Coordinates of N, CA and C and ligand atoms in Angstrom, one line a residue:
M1 N -111.5 -96.9 -69.3 CA -112.0 -97.2 -67.9 C -111.9 -95.9 -67.1
D2 N -112.8 -95.0 -67.3 CA -112.7 -93.7 -66.7 C -113.7 -93.5 -65.5
G3 N -113.3 -92.7 -64.6 CA -114.2 -92.3 -63.5 C -113.8 -92.9 -62.1
N4 N -112.7 -93.6 -62.1 CA -112.2 -94.2 -60.8 C -112.1 -93.1 -59.7
G5 N -111.4 -92.0 -60.1 CA -111.1 -91.0 -59.1 C -112.4 -90.4 -58.5
R6 N -113.4 -90.1 -59.4 CA -114.6 -89.5 -58.9 C -115.4 -90.5 -58.1
W7 N -115.4 -91.8 -58.4 CA -116.1 -92.8 -57.7 C -115.5 -92.8 -56.2
A8 N -114.2 -92.7 -56.1 CA -113.6 -92.7 -54.8 C -113.9 -91.4 -54.0
Q9 N -113.8 -90.3 -54.7 CA -114.1 -89.0 -54.1 C -115.5 -88.9 -53.5
K10 N -116.5 -89.5 -54.3 CA -117.9 -89.5 -53.8 C -118.0 -90.2 -52.5
R11 N -117.1 -91.2 -52.2 CA -117.2 -92.0 -51.0 C -116.2 -91.5 -49.9
G12 N -115.5 -90.4 -50.2 CA -114.5 -89.9 -49.3 C -113.3 -90.7 -49.2
L13 N -113.0 -91.5 -50.2 CA -111.8 -92.4 -50.2 C -110.7 -91.8 -51.1
P14 N -109.5 -92.3 -50.9 CA -108.4 -91.8 -51.8 C -108.6 -92.4 -53.2
R15 N -108.2 -91.6 -54.2 CA -108.4 -92.0 -55.6 C -107.9 -93.4 -55.9
T16 N -106.9 -93.9 -55.2 CA -106.4 -95.2 -55.5 C -107.4 -96.3 -55.2
E17 N -108.3 -96.0 -54.2 CA -109.4 -97.0 -53.9 C -110.3 -97.1 -55.1
G18 N -110.5 -96.1 -55.8 CA -111.3 -96.1 -57.0 C -110.6 -97.0 -58.1
H19 N -109.3 -96.9 -58.2 CA -108.7 -97.8 -59.2 C -108.8 -99.2 -58.8
A20 N -108.6 -99.5 -57.5 CA -108.7 -100.9 -57.0 C -110.2 -101.4 -57.2
A21 N -111.2 -100.5 -57.0 CA -112.6 -101.0 -57.2 C -112.8 -101.3 -58.7
G22 N -112.0 -100.7 -59.6 CA -112.2 -101.0 -61.0 C -111.9 -102.4 -61.4
E23 N -111.2 -103.1 -60.6 CA -110.9 -104.5 -60.9 C -112.1 -105.4 -61.1
E24 N -113.1 -105.2 -60.2 CA -114.3 -106.0 -60.4 C -115.1 -105.7 -61.6
A25 N -115.0 -104.4 -62.0 CA -115.7 -104.0 -63.2 C -115.0 -104.6 -64.4
L26 N -113.7 -104.7 -64.4 CA -113.0 -105.3 -65.5 C -113.3 -106.8 -65.6
V27 N -113.3 -107.5 -64.5 CA -113.5 -108.9 -64.5 C -114.9 -109.2 -65.0
D28 N -115.9 -108.5 -64.5 CA -117.3 -108.7 -64.9 C -117.5 -108.4 -66.4
T29 N -116.9 -107.3 -66.8 CA -117.1 -107.0 -68.2 C -116.4 -108.0 -69.2
V30 N -115.2 -108.4 -68.8 CA -114.6 -109.5 -69.6 C -115.4 -110.7 -69.6
N31 N -115.9 -111.2 -68.5 CA -116.7 -112.4 -68.4 C -118.0 -112.2 -69.2
G32 N -118.6 -111.0 -69.1 CA -119.8 -110.8 -69.9 C -119.5 -110.8 -71.4
A33 N -118.4 -110.3 -71.8 CA -118.0 -110.3 -73.2 C -117.8 -111.8 -73.7
L34 N -117.1 -112.6 -72.8 CA -116.9 -114.0 -73.1 C -118.3 -114.7 -73.3
D35 N -119.2 -114.4 -72.4 CA -120.5 -115.0 -72.5 C -121.3 -114.8 -73.7
I36 N -121.2 -113.6 -74.3 CA -121.9 -113.3 -75.5 C -121.1 -113.4 -76.8
G37 N -119.9 -113.8 -76.7 CA -119.1 -114.1 -77.9 C -118.4 -112.9 -78.5
V38 N -118.1 -111.9 -77.7 CA -117.3 -110.8 -78.2 C -115.9 -111.4 -78.5
K39 N -115.3 -111.1 -79.7 CA -114.0 -111.6 -80.0 C -112.8 -110.7 -79.7
W40 N -113.1 -109.4 -79.7 CA -112.1 -108.4 -79.5 C -112.6 -107.3 -78.5
L41 N -111.8 -107.1 -77.4 CA -112.1 -106.2 -76.4 C -110.9 -105.4 -76.0
T42 N -110.9 -104.1 -76.1 CA -109.7 -103.3 -75.9 C -110.0 -102.3 -74.8
M43 N -109.2 -102.3 -73.7 CA -109.4 -101.4 -72.6 C -108.3 -100.4 -72.5
F44 N -108.8 -99.1 -72.2 CA -107.8 -98.1 -72.1 C -107.4 -98.0 -70.6
A45 N -106.2 -98.5 -70.3 CA -105.8 -98.6 -68.9 C -104.9 -97.5 -68.4
F46 N -104.0 -97.0 -69.3 CA -103.0 -95.9 -68.9 C -102.6 -95.2 -70.2
S47 N -102.8 -93.9 -70.2 CA -102.4 -93.2 -71.4 C -101.1 -92.5 -71.3
T48 N -100.6 -92.1 -72.4 CA -99.3 -91.4 -72.5 C -99.4 -90.1 -71.7
E49 N -100.6 -89.6 -71.5 CA -100.8 -88.3 -70.7 C -100.9 -88.6 -69.2
N50 N -101.2 -89.8 -68.8 CA -101.4 -90.1 -67.4 C -100.1 -90.0 -66.6
W51 N -98.9 -89.9 -67.2 CA -97.7 -89.7 -66.5 C -97.7 -88.3 -65.8
K52 N -98.6 -87.4 -66.2 CA -98.6 -86.1 -65.6 C -99.3 -86.1 -64.3
R53 N -99.8 -87.2 -63.9 CA -100.5 -87.3 -62.5 C -99.4 -87.4 -61.4
P54 N -99.9 -87.1 -60.2 CA -98.9 -87.2 -59.1 C -98.2 -88.5 -59.0
V55 N -96.9 -88.4 -58.7 CA -96.0 -89.6 -58.8 C -96.6 -90.8 -58.0
D56 N -97.2 -90.5 -56.8 CA -97.7 -91.6 -56.0 C -98.8 -92.3 -56.7
E57 N -99.7 -91.6 -57.4 CA -100.8 -92.2 -58.2 C -100.2 -93.1 -59.3
V58 N -99.2 -92.5 -60.0 CA -98.6 -93.3 -61.1 C -98.0 -94.5 -60.6
R59 N -97.3 -94.4 -59.5 CA -96.6 -95.6 -58.9 C -97.7 -96.6 -58.5
F60 N -98.7 -96.2 -57.9 CA -99.8 -97.1 -57.5 C -100.3 -97.8 -58.8
L61 N -100.6 -97.1 -59.8 CA -101.2 -97.7 -61.0 C -100.3 -98.7 -61.7
M62 N -99.0 -98.4 -61.7 CA -98.0 -99.4 -62.2 C -98.1 -100.7 -61.5
G63 N -98.0 -100.5 -60.1 CA -97.9 -101.7 -59.3 C -99.3 -102.5 -59.3
F64 N -100.4 -101.7 -59.3 CA -101.7 -102.3 -59.2 C -102.0 -103.1 -60.5
N65 N -101.7 -102.5 -61.7 CA -101.9 -103.1 -62.9 C -101.1 -104.4 -63.1
S66 N -99.9 -104.3 -62.6 CA -99.1 -105.5 -62.8 C -99.5 -106.6 -61.8
S67 N -99.9 -106.3 -60.6 CA -100.4 -107.3 -59.7 C -101.7 -107.9 -60.1
L68 N -102.6 -107.0 -60.7 CA -103.9 -107.5 -61.2 C -103.7 -108.6 -62.3
L69 N -102.7 -108.3 -63.1 CA -102.4 -109.2 -64.2 C -101.9 -110.5 -63.7
E70 N -101.1 -110.5 -62.7 CA -100.5 -111.7 -62.1 C -101.7 -112.5 -61.4
R71 N -102.6 -111.8 -60.7 CA -103.7 -112.4 -60.0 C -104.7 -113.1 -61.0
R72 N -104.9 -112.4 -62.1 CA -106.0 -112.8 -63.0 C -105.6 -113.6 -64.3
R73 N -104.3 -113.6 -64.6 CA -104.0 -114.2 -65.9 C -104.3 -115.7 -66.1
D74 N -104.1 -116.5 -65.0 CA -104.4 -117.9 -65.1 C -105.8 -118.2 -65.5
E75 N -106.7 -117.5 -64.8 CA -108.1 -117.6 -65.0 C -108.5 -117.1 -66.4
L76 N -107.9 -116.1 -66.9 CA -108.2 -115.6 -68.2 C -107.7 -116.6 -69.3
H77 N -106.5 -117.1 -69.0 CA -105.9 -118.1 -69.9 C -106.8 -119.4 -70.0
E78 N -107.3 -119.8 -68.8 CA -108.2 -121.0 -68.9 C -109.5 -120.7 -69.7
K79 N -109.9 -119.5 -69.7 CA -111.1 -119.2 -70.5 C -110.8 -118.9 -72.0
G80 N -109.6 -119.1 -72.4 CA -109.2 -118.9 -73.8 C -109.0 -117.4 -74.2
V81 N -108.6 -116.6 -73.2 CA -108.4 -115.2 -73.5 C -106.9 -115.0 -73.9
R82 N -106.8 -114.3 -75.1 CA -105.4 -113.9 -75.5 C -105.2 -112.5 -74.9
I83 N -104.2 -112.3 -74.1 CA -103.9 -111.0 -73.5 C -102.8 -110.3 -74.3
R84 N -103.1 -109.1 -74.7 CA -102.1 -108.3 -75.5 C -102.0 -106.9 -74.9
F85 N -100.9 -106.2 -75.2 CA -100.8 -104.8 -74.8 C -100.5 -104.0 -76.0
M86 N -101.0 -102.8 -76.0 CA -100.7 -101.8 -77.0 C -100.2 -100.5 -76.3
G87 N -99.1 -100.0 -76.9 CA -98.6 -98.8 -76.3 C -97.1 -98.8 -76.4
R88 N -96.4 -97.8 -75.8 CA -95.0 -97.7 -75.9 C -94.4 -98.4 -74.6
R89 N -93.4 -99.2 -74.8 CA -92.8 -99.9 -73.7 C -91.5 -99.0 -73.4
D90 N -91.7 -97.9 -72.9 CA -90.5 -97.0 -72.7 C -89.9 -97.2 -71.3
W91 N -88.9 -96.5 -71.0 CA -88.1 -96.6 -69.7 C -88.9 -96.3 -68.5
R92 N -90.0 -95.5 -68.7 CA -90.8 -95.1 -67.5 C -91.7 -96.3 -67.0
V93 N -91.9 -97.3 -67.8 CA -92.7 -98.4 -67.3 C -91.7 -99.3 -66.5
P94 N -92.1 -99.6 -65.2 CA -91.1 -100.4 -64.4 C -90.9 -101.8 -65.1
K95 N -89.6 -102.2 -64.9 CA -89.2 -103.5 -65.5 C -90.1 -104.6 -65.1
K96 N -90.5 -104.6 -63.9 CA -91.3 -105.7 -63.4 C -92.7 -105.8 -64.1
A97 N -93.2 -104.6 -64.3 CA -94.5 -104.5 -65.1 C -94.3 -105.0 -66.5
T98 N -93.2 -104.6 -67.1 CA -93.0 -105.0 -68.5 C -92.8 -106.5 -68.6
A99 N -92.1 -107.1 -67.6 CA -91.9 -108.5 -67.6 C -93.2 -109.3 -67.4
T100 N -94.1 -108.7 -66.5 CA -95.4 -109.4 -66.3 C -96.2 -109.3 -67.6
M101 N -96.1 -108.2 -68.3 CA -96.9 -108.1 -69.6 C -96.4 -109.1 -70.6
V102 N -95.1 -109.1 -70.8 CA -94.5 -110.0 -71.8 C -94.9 -111.5 -71.4
R103 N -94.7 -111.8 -70.2 CA -95.0 -113.2 -69.7 C -96.5 -113.6 -70.0
S104 N -97.4 -112.6 -69.7 CA -98.9 -112.8 -69.9 C -99.2 -113.0 -71.4
E105 N -98.5 -112.2 -72.2 CA -98.7 -112.3 -73.7 C -98.2 -113.7 -74.2
E106 N -97.0 -114.1 -73.7 CA -96.5 -115.3 -74.2 C -97.4 -116.5 -73.8
M107 N -97.8 -116.4 -72.5 CA -98.6 -117.5 -71.9 C -100.0 -117.7 -72.7
T108 N -100.5 -116.6 -73.2 CA -101.9 -116.7 -73.8 C -101.9 -116.5 -75.3
A109 N -100.7 -116.5 -75.9 CA -100.6 -116.2 -77.3 C -101.4 -117.1 -78.2
Q110 N -101.6 -118.3 -77.8 CA -102.3 -119.2 -78.7 C -103.9 -119.1 -78.6
N111 N -104.3 -118.4 -77.6 CA -105.8 -118.4 -77.3 C -106.5 -117.5 -78.3
R112 N -107.7 -117.9 -78.7 CA -108.5 -117.1 -79.6 C -109.9 -116.9 -79.2
T113 N -110.4 -117.3 -78.1 CA -111.8 -117.1 -77.7 C -112.1 -115.6 -77.7
L114 N -111.2 -114.9 -77.0 CA -111.4 -113.4 -76.9 C -110.0 -112.8 -76.9
T115 N -109.7 -111.8 -77.7 CA -108.5 -111.0 -77.6 C -108.7 -109.8 -76.7
L116 N -108.1 -109.8 -75.6 CA -108.2 -108.7 -74.6 C -107.0 -107.8 -74.7
T117 N -107.1 -106.7 -75.3 CA -106.0 -105.8 -75.4 C -106.0 -104.7 -74.4
M118 N -104.9 -104.5 -73.7 CA -104.8 -103.5 -72.7 C -104.0 -102.4 -73.3
A119 N -104.6 -101.2 -73.5 CA -103.9 -100.1 -74.0 C -103.2 -99.5 -72.8
F120 N -101.9 -99.6 -72.8 CA -101.1 -99.2 -71.6 C -99.9 -98.4 -72.0
N121 N -99.7 -97.2 -71.4 CA -98.8 -96.2 -71.9 C -99.1 -96.0 -73.4
Y122 N -100.4 -95.9 -73.7 CA -100.9 -95.7 -75.1 C -101.4 -94.3 -75.3
G123 N -101.1 -93.8 -76.5 CA -101.7 -92.6 -77.0 C -102.0 -92.7 -78.5
G124 N -103.1 -92.3 -79.0 CA -103.4 -92.4 -80.4 C -102.4 -91.6 -81.2
R125 N -102.1 -90.4 -80.8 CA -101.2 -89.6 -81.6 C -99.8 -90.2 -81.6
T126 N -99.4 -90.7 -80.4 CA -98.0 -91.4 -80.3 C -98.0 -92.6 -81.2
E127 N -99.1 -93.3 -81.3 CA -99.1 -94.5 -82.2 C -99.0 -94.1 -83.6
I128 N -99.6 -93.0 -84.0 CA -99.5 -92.6 -85.4 C -98.1 -92.1 -85.7
I129 N -97.5 -91.3 -84.7 CA -96.1 -90.9 -84.9 C -95.2 -92.1 -85.0
D130 N -95.4 -93.1 -84.2 CA -94.5 -94.3 -84.3 C -94.7 -95.0 -85.6
A131 N -95.9 -95.0 -86.2 CA -96.2 -95.6 -87.5 C -95.4 -94.8 -88.6
V132 N -95.5 -93.5 -88.5 CA -94.8 -92.7 -89.5 C -93.3 -92.9 -89.5
K133 N -92.8 -93.0 -88.2 CA -91.3 -93.2 -88.1 C -90.9 -94.5 -88.7
S134 N -91.8 -95.6 -88.5 CA -91.4 -96.9 -89.0 C -91.5 -96.9 -90.6
I135 N -92.5 -96.2 -91.1 CA -92.6 -96.1 -92.6 C -91.4 -95.4 -93.2
V136 N -91.0 -94.3 -92.5 CA -89.8 -93.5 -93.0 C -88.6 -94.4 -92.9
E137 N -88.4 -95.1 -91.8 CA -87.2 -96.0 -91.6 C -87.1 -97.0 -92.6
Q138 N -88.3 -97.5 -93.1 CA -88.3 -98.5 -94.2 C -88.2 -98.0 -95.6
N139 N -88.0 -96.6 -95.7 CA -87.8 -96.0 -97.0 C -89.0 -96.3 -97.9
I140 N -90.2 -96.3 -97.4 CA -91.3 -96.6 -98.3 C -91.6 -95.3 -99.1
P141 N -91.6 -95.4 -100.5 CA -91.8 -94.2 -101.3 C -93.2 -93.6 -101.1
A142 N -93.2 -92.3 -101.1 CA -94.5 -91.5 -100.8 C -95.6 -92.0 -101.7
K143 N -95.3 -92.3 -102.9 CA -96.4 -92.7 -103.8 C -97.1 -94.0 -103.5
N144 N -96.4 -94.8 -102.7 CA -96.9 -96.1 -102.3 C -97.7 -96.1 -101.0
I145 N -97.8 -94.9 -100.3 CA -98.4 -94.8 -99.0 C -99.9 -94.6 -99.1
N146 N -100.6 -95.6 -98.6 CA -102.1 -95.5 -98.5 C -102.6 -95.9 -97.2
E147 N -103.9 -96.1 -97.0 CA -104.5 -96.4 -95.7 C -103.9 -97.7 -95.2
H148 N -103.7 -98.7 -96.1 CA -103.2 -99.9 -95.7 C -101.8 -99.8 -95.1
T149 N -101.0 -98.9 -95.7 CA -99.6 -98.7 -95.2 C -99.6 -98.2 -93.8
I150 N -100.5 -97.2 -93.5 CA -100.5 -96.7 -92.1 C -101.0 -97.8 -91.2
K151 N -102.1 -98.5 -91.6 CA -102.7 -99.5 -90.7 C -101.6 -100.6 -90.4
S152 N -100.9 -101.0 -91.4 CA -100.0 -102.1 -91.1 C -98.7 -101.7 -90.3
H153 N -98.6 -100.3 -90.0 CA -97.5 -99.9 -89.1 C -98.0 -99.5 -87.8
L154 N -99.3 -99.7 -87.5 CA -99.8 -99.4 -86.1 C -99.3 -100.5 -85.2
Y155 N -99.5 -100.3 -83.9 CA -98.9 -101.3 -82.9 C -99.4 -102.7 -83.2
L156 N -100.7 -102.8 -83.4 CA -101.3 -104.2 -83.6 C -102.0 -104.2 -84.9
P157 N -101.3 -104.4 -86.0 CA -101.9 -104.3 -87.4 C -103.0 -105.3 -87.6
D158 N -103.0 -106.4 -86.9 CA -104.0 -107.4 -87.2 C -105.3 -107.1 -86.4
Q159 N -105.3 -106.1 -85.6 CA -106.5 -105.8 -84.8 C -107.6 -105.1 -85.6
P160 N -108.8 -105.7 -85.8 CA -109.8 -104.9 -86.6 C -110.2 -103.6 -85.9
D161 N -110.6 -102.7 -86.8 CA -111.1 -101.4 -86.2 C -112.3 -101.7 -85.3
P162 N -112.4 -101.0 -84.2 CA -113.6 -101.3 -83.3 C -114.9 -100.9 -83.9
D163 N -115.9 -101.8 -83.7 CA -117.3 -101.5 -84.1 C -117.9 -100.5 -83.2
L164 N -117.6 -100.7 -81.9 CA -118.2 -99.9 -80.8 C -117.2 -99.4 -79.8
L165 N -117.3 -98.2 -79.4 CA -116.4 -97.6 -78.4 C -117.3 -97.1 -77.2
I166 N -117.1 -97.5 -76.0 CA -117.9 -97.1 -74.9 C -117.0 -96.2 -74.0
R167 N -117.5 -95.0 -73.8 CA -116.8 -94.0 -72.9 C -117.6 -93.9 -71.6
T168 N -117.0 -94.2 -70.5 CA -117.7 -94.2 -69.2 C -117.5 -92.8 -68.6
S169 N -118.2 -92.6 -67.5 CA -118.0 -91.5 -66.6 C -118.6 -90.1 -67.1
G170 N -119.4 -90.2 -68.1 CA -120.1 -88.9 -68.5 C -119.2 -88.0 -69.3
E171 N -118.1 -88.4 -69.8 CA -117.2 -87.5 -70.6 C -117.5 -87.8 -72.1
Y172 N -117.4 -86.7 -72.9 CA -117.8 -86.9 -74.3 C -116.6 -86.6 -75.1
R173 N -115.5 -87.4 -75.0 CA -114.4 -87.2 -75.8 C -113.7 -88.6 -76.0
L174 N -112.8 -88.6 -77.0 CA -112.0 -89.8 -77.3 C -110.7 -89.8 -76.4
S175 N -110.3 -88.7 -76.0 CA -109.1 -88.6 -75.2 C -107.9 -89.4 -75.7
N176 N -107.7 -89.2 -77.0 CA -106.5 -89.8 -77.7 C -106.5 -91.4 -77.7
F177 N -107.7 -91.9 -77.8 CA -107.8 -93.4 -77.8 C -108.1 -93.8 -79.3
L178 N -107.3 -94.7 -79.8 CA -107.5 -95.3 -81.1 C -107.9 -94.3 -82.2
L179 N -107.2 -93.3 -82.3 CA -107.6 -92.2 -83.2 C -107.7 -92.6 -84.6
W180 N -106.8 -93.4 -85.1 CA -106.8 -93.9 -86.5 C -108.0 -94.9 -86.6
Q181 N -108.0 -95.8 -85.7 CA -108.9 -97.0 -85.8 C -110.4 -96.6 -85.6
A182 N -110.7 -95.5 -84.9 CA -112.1 -95.2 -84.6 C -112.8 -94.3 -85.6
A183 N -112.2 -94.2 -86.8 CA -112.8 -93.3 -87.8 C -114.3 -93.6 -88.0
Y184 N -114.7 -94.8 -88.1 CA -116.1 -95.1 -88.3 C -116.7 -95.9 -87.1
T185 N -116.1 -95.8 -86.0 CA -116.6 -96.5 -84.8 C -117.9 -95.9 -84.3
E186 N -118.8 -96.7 -83.8 CA -120.0 -96.1 -83.2 C -119.6 -95.8 -81.7
L187 N -120.0 -94.6 -81.3 CA -119.7 -94.2 -80.0 C -120.9 -94.3 -79.0
V188 N -120.7 -94.8 -77.9 CA -121.7 -94.8 -76.8 C -121.2 -94.2 -75.6
F189 N -121.9 -93.3 -75.0 CA -121.5 -92.6 -73.8 C -122.4 -93.0 -72.7
T190 N -121.8 -93.2 -71.6 CA -122.6 -93.6 -70.4 C -122.1 -92.8 -69.2
P191 N -123.0 -92.4 -68.3 CA -122.6 -91.7 -67.1 C -122.0 -92.6 -66.0
V192 N -122.1 -93.9 -66.2 CA -121.6 -94.8 -65.2 C -120.1 -94.7 -65.0
L193 N -119.7 -94.5 -63.7 CA -118.3 -94.5 -63.4 C -117.7 -95.9 -63.5
W194 N -116.5 -96.0 -64.0 CA -115.9 -97.3 -64.3 C -116.1 -98.3 -63.1
P195 N -115.8 -98.0 -61.9 CA -116.0 -99.0 -60.8 C -117.4 -99.6 -60.7
D196 N -118.4 -98.9 -61.2 CA -119.8 -99.3 -61.2 C -120.2 -100.1 -62.5
F197 N -119.3 -100.1 -63.4 CA -119.6 -100.7 -64.7 C -119.7 -102.2 -64.6
R198 N -120.7 -102.8 -65.2 CA -120.9 -104.3 -65.2 C -121.3 -104.7 -66.5
R199 N -121.3 -106.1 -66.7 CA -121.6 -106.6 -68.0 C -122.9 -106.1 -68.6
Q200 N -123.9 -105.8 -67.7 CA -125.2 -105.3 -68.1 C -125.0 -104.0 -68.9
H201 N -124.1 -103.2 -68.5 CA -123.8 -101.9 -69.2 C -123.2 -102.2 -70.6
L202 N -122.4 -103.2 -70.6 CA -121.8 -103.6 -71.9 C -122.9 -104.1 -72.9
F203 N -123.8 -104.9 -72.3 CA -124.9 -105.4 -73.2 C -125.8 -104.3 -73.6
E204 N -126.1 -103.3 -72.8 CA -126.9 -102.2 -73.1 C -126.3 -101.4 -74.3
A205 N -125.0 -101.2 -74.2 CA -124.2 -100.5 -75.2 C -124.3 -101.2 -76.5
I206 N -124.2 -102.5 -76.5 CA -124.2 -103.3 -77.7 C -125.7 -103.2 -78.3
E207 N -126.7 -103.2 -77.5 CA -128.1 -103.1 -78.0 C -128.2 -101.7 -78.6
E208 N -127.7 -100.7 -78.0 CA -127.7 -99.4 -78.7 C -127.0 -99.4 -80.0
Y209 N -125.8 -100.1 -80.1 CA -125.0 -100.2 -81.3 C -125.9 -100.9 -82.4
Q210 N -126.6 -101.9 -82.0 CA -127.4 -102.7 -82.9 C -128.6 -101.9 -83.5
R211 N -128.9 -100.8 -82.9 CA -130.0 -99.9 -83.4 C -129.4 -98.9 -84.4
R212 N -128.1 -98.8 -84.4 CA -127.5 -97.7 -85.3 C -127.5 -98.2 -86.7
D213 N -127.5 -97.2 -87.6 CA -127.4 -97.5 -89.1 C -126.0 -97.1 -89.5
R214 N -125.2 -98.0 -89.8 CA -123.8 -97.7 -90.2 C -123.7 -97.6 -91.7
R215 N -123.3 -96.5 -92.2 CA -123.3 -96.3 -93.7 C -121.8 -96.1 -94.2
F216 N -120.9 -95.9 -93.4 CA -119.5 -95.8 -93.8 C -119.3 -94.8 -95.0
G217 N -120.1 -93.7 -94.9 CA -120.0 -92.6 -95.9 C -120.8 -92.9 -97.2
E218 N -121.5 -94.1 -97.2 CA -122.3 -94.3 -98.4 C -123.7 -93.9 -98.1
I219 N -124.6 -93.9 -99.2 CA -126.0 -93.6 -99.0 C -126.8 -94.9 -99.1
R220 N -127.3 -95.4 -98.0 CA -128.0 -96.7 -98.1 C -129.3 -96.6 -97.4
Q221 N -130.4 -96.9 -98.1 CA -131.7 -97.0 -97.4 C -132.0 -98.3 -96.8
D222 N -131.4 -99.3 -97.4 CA -131.6 -100.7 -96.8 C -130.2 -101.3 -96.7
N223 N -130.2 -102.6 -96.3 CA -129.0 -103.3 -96.1 C -128.6 -104.1 -97.3
S224 N -129.0 -103.8 -98.5 CA -128.8 -104.7 -99.6 C -127.4 -104.6 -100.1
I225 N -126.7 -103.5 -99.9 CA -125.3 -103.5 -100.3 C -124.4 -103.9 -99.2
P226 N -123.8 -105.1 -99.3 CA -123.0 -105.6 -98.2 C -121.7 -104.8 -98.0
H227 N -121.3 -104.5 -96.9 CA -120.1 -103.8 -96.6 C -119.1 -104.9 -96.0
P228 N -117.8 -104.8 -96.3 CA -116.9 -105.8 -95.8 C -117.1 -106.0 -94.3
N229 N -117.3 -104.9 -93.5 CA -117.3 -105.0 -92.1 C -118.6 -105.7 -91.6
E230 N -119.5 -105.9 -92.5 CA -120.8 -106.5 -92.0 C -120.7 -108.0 -91.6
N231 N -119.6 -108.6 -92.0 CA -119.4 -109.9 -91.5 C -118.7 -110.0 -90.1
S232 N -118.5 -108.8 -89.6 CA -117.7 -108.8 -88.4 C -118.5 -109.4 -87.3
E233 N -117.8 -109.9 -86.3 CA -118.4 -110.7 -85.3 C -119.6 -110.0 -84.5
S234 N -119.4 -108.7 -84.4 CA -120.4 -108.0 -83.5 C -121.8 -108.1 -84.1
R235 N -121.9 -108.3 -85.4 CA -123.2 -108.4 -86.1 C -123.9 -109.7 -85.6
K236 N -123.1 -110.6 -85.2 CA -123.7 -111.9 -84.8 C -123.8 -112.1 -83.3
M237 N -123.5 -111.1 -82.6 CA -123.5 -111.2 -81.2 C -124.9 -111.3 -80.6
R238 N -125.0 -112.3 -79.6 CA -126.2 -112.4 -78.9 C -126.1 -111.6 -77.6
V239 N -127.0 -110.7 -77.4 CA -126.8 -109.9 -76.2 C -127.2 -110.6 -74.9
Q240 N -128.2 -111.5 -75.0 CA -128.5 -112.3 -73.9 C -127.7 -113.6 -73.9
P241 N -126.9 -113.8 -72.9 CA -126.1 -115.1 -72.9 C -127.0 -116.3 -72.8
Ligands
LIG1 C1 -109.5 -93.9 -64.9 O1 -110.1 -93.2 -63.8 C2 -108.2 -94.5 -64.6 C3 -107.0 -94.0 -65.3 C4 -107.1 -93.1 -66.2 C5 -105.7 -94.5 -65.0 P1 -109.6 -91.7 -63.5 O2 -108.5 -91.8 -62.5 O3 -109.3 -90.9 -64.7 O4 -110.9 -91.1 -62.7 P2 -111.5 -89.6 -62.8 O5 -111.6 -89.3 -64.2 O6 -110.5 -88.8 -62.1 O7 -112.8 -89.8 -62.0
LIG2 MG1 -110.4 -89.6 -65.9

């Protein structure tokens, strides 16, 4: 969810106003995803690198994210959204924010309409480091280590690799997001700043995704060779609700 600061700057507002304006984008995007039957949606909310920002902005983001969750979770719960978090829950995350996250996860744990994952205090490299640590701690012999071993030690092992990744605000990088999982993800870049992002932009990105030819390293002129991922929900998504 990138571009909040620039959105605010363009209007002569403090950066925090941009973060606040991002709430509407989040709500509309989640509702749009629900309308077209997206099953998995992951949002990058706060990275392991974002701690380097001025302390006031970090403090605002912690408080804002946790109050947003408190304001919105009942409505999400009613719509069948399972809320999850991925990232490190270290000492820098205020206790109140952690408690709100845990409570929201518990409250919505049985929901399956849409799994909404908030990447919070998340970094792709940190996730891989944590996976390696846990593999070593379990004394898994080197000869037994394969892709599945790594995947099963990531923060959310049951989460499928993303079919589509949308980067907002005209930047062309992954910025440490889902590094392992995005190996074959289709990337869509949009100049739209996050506070201006709406469901229509999600639908446009999905339409772009549907025009792509995914080969996963194979050579295929047609779609006759099924790939395991081809049964994934995104293939069946209707863009128009
Ligand atoms: C995204 O907007 C929000 C977070 C990363 C927390 P930015 O704050 O990165 O906005 P820009 O990139 O400065 O415009
Ligand atoms: Mg940014």
